[in-house]
Amino acid sequence: RLANSRWVQHAKTGRFEKASTGLLDVVSDGIAAFGEEAGNPSLEGRQLALSLAKLSAMAAGEDSPQVQDVKAFAEESLELCKAQETLSEMVADDICSIVMDAQSLFNLALKLADTCKDNDDKCRACLTALSVAKSMKTDRSVDESSRLSNAAKVWARSILVDIDMWVDLADDWDVLSEQDQESALGGFVFYDCVNTYYSNAAVRSKDEIGFMVVHEEVFRLIGTKEQKLCDLLTTVVDSCMASTR
């Protein structure tokens, strides 16, 4: 469509706010203006259009609601692109030839958290799923409660992959020395996820989907009534949060 090329003229004439919104139209219409087939955009084409939209919004030099909305949408959509790239490194198939929607990315990340054999990959899959869950606010069909529910599913999954070990550790925790406690946590997917998640300065200043935000739902999902296990998981998170401040 000719209309999808108007952002170029807007950018040339310094109308960057219009250029940014025009580029979002390009994203919605399938990047046809970038030489790709309408309705079948590549991940690379989407990233290019979103990056240009963000840059145009920044060049607009104003904080109008429309400019803020463009920047927020572009940044969160680029996070989904980054998540797809991360997951593509963990699967045999080429999943970057098309753009995957947020729910498909989320489902794939959770599946990989179960099926990957390496704990580092399990942790990476969980953290990617959290990133997707957070970025789902770009999808107006996903409300806040659904987004938090998805975050709880990720934290629960990171615990369930080692659930028997967590139950055993909770039974022995109080008799272990501080040094043995720290040593015992090595290799737990949940522990690695918590450490990585809370080491992010942006998360510490505004935690939207962290374990402590959704811990009650996490405990329900893992199906435990053992207070010792719940207390241990909470203690681990508190300790990680304190060590990263």
Short mmCIF file of C-alpha atoms in Angstrom, two decimals, residues 134-224:
data_model
loop_
_atom_site.label_atom_id
_atom_site.label_comp_id
_atom_site.label_asym_id
_atom_site.label_seq_id
_atom_site.Cartn_x
_atom_site.Cartn_y
_atom_site.Cartn_z
CA LYS A 134 5.91 -8.74 30.74
CA SER A 135 5.76 -7.60 27.11
CA MET A 136 2.28 -9.06 26.64
CA LYS A 137 0.82 -5.71 27.67
CA THR A 138 1.30 -4.68 24.04
CA ASP A 139 -1.50 -7.17 23.29
CA ARG A 140 -4.74 -5.51 24.28
CA SER A 141 -6.46 -8.90 24.48
CA VAL A 142 -4.25 -9.78 27.47
CA ASP A 143 -5.34 -8.06 30.69
CA GLU A 144 -3.17 -7.47 33.74
CA SER A 145 -4.50 -10.47 35.65
CA SER A 146 -3.65 -12.76 32.72
CA ARG A 147 -0.16 -11.28 32.51
CA LEU A 148 0.45 -11.91 36.21
CA SER A 149 -0.99 -15.40 35.87
CA ASN A 150 1.50 -16.13 33.10
CA ALA A 151 4.36 -14.83 35.25
CA ALA A 152 3.27 -17.12 38.09
CA LYS A 153 3.28 -20.08 35.67
CA VAL A 154 6.91 -19.36 34.81
CA TRP A 155 8.09 -19.13 38.40
CA ALA A 156 6.13 -22.28 39.25
CA ARG A 157 7.70 -24.13 36.32
CA SER A 158 11.20 -23.12 37.43
CA ILE A 159 10.47 -24.72 40.82
CA LEU A 160 8.68 -27.81 39.53
CA VAL A 161 11.61 -28.93 37.37
CA ASP A 162 13.49 -29.56 40.66
CA ILE A 163 10.53 -30.06 43.01
CA ASP A 164 11.74 -33.28 44.66
CA MET A 165 15.10 -31.70 45.41
CA TRP A 166 13.39 -28.61 46.85
CA VAL A 167 11.23 -30.76 49.16
CA ASP A 168 14.29 -32.64 50.41
CA LEU A 169 16.24 -29.43 50.92
CA ALA A 170 13.36 -27.83 52.86
CA ASP A 171 13.42 -30.79 55.27
CA ASP A 172 17.17 -30.39 55.90
CA TRP A 173 17.50 -26.60 55.65
CA ASP A 174 17.46 -25.72 59.34
CA VAL A 175 20.25 -28.17 60.24
CA LEU A 176 22.61 -26.97 57.50
CA SER A 177 25.31 -24.42 58.13
CA GLU A 178 25.14 -21.14 56.23
CA GLN A 179 27.96 -22.32 53.99
CA ASP A 180 26.22 -25.64 53.28
CA GLN A 181 22.96 -23.85 52.57
CA GLU A 182 24.62 -21.66 49.97
CA SER A 183 26.37 -24.64 48.43
CA ALA A 184 23.16 -26.69 48.34
CA LEU A 185 21.36 -24.09 46.21
CA GLY A 186 23.79 -24.42 43.32
CA GLY A 187 22.19 -26.03 40.30
CA PHE A 188 18.57 -25.21 41.16
CA VAL A 189 16.82 -23.60 38.17
CA PHE A 190 14.64 -21.40 40.37
CA TYR A 191 17.64 -20.12 42.32
CA ASP A 192 19.51 -19.26 39.12
CA CYS A 193 16.42 -17.52 37.71
CA VAL A 194 15.92 -15.45 40.85
CA ASN A 195 19.57 -14.42 40.96
CA THR A 196 19.57 -13.33 37.32
CA TYR A 197 16.16 -11.67 37.44
CA TYR A 198 16.84 -9.52 40.51
CA SER A 199 20.34 -8.54 39.37
CA ASN A 200 18.64 -6.26 36.83
CA ALA A 201 18.60 -2.69 38.15
CA ALA A 202 15.40 -1.86 36.25
CA VAL A 203 13.63 -4.77 37.93
CA ARG A 204 14.76 -3.66 41.37
CA SER A 205 13.31 -0.19 40.82
CA LYS A 206 10.02 -1.45 39.37
CA ASP A 207 9.24 -5.13 39.81
CA GLU A 208 6.17 -5.99 37.74
CA ILE A 209 6.32 -9.77 37.41
CA GLY A 210 8.82 -10.94 40.03
CA PHE A 211 8.31 -13.91 42.32
CA MET A 212 7.22 -11.79 45.29
CA VAL A 213 4.53 -10.13 43.16
CA VAL A 214 2.87 -13.47 42.36
CA HIS A 215 4.13 -15.82 45.09
CA GLU A 216 0.69 -16.81 46.37
CA GLU A 217 -0.36 -18.01 42.92
CA VAL A 218 3.01 -19.76 42.51
CA PHE A 219 2.45 -21.73 45.72
CA ARG A 220 -1.00 -22.71 44.48
CA LEU A 221 0.38 -23.86 41.12
CA ILE A 222 3.13 -26.02 42.59
CA GLY A 223 0.47 -27.66 44.73
CA THR A 224 2.37 -27.61 48.00
#
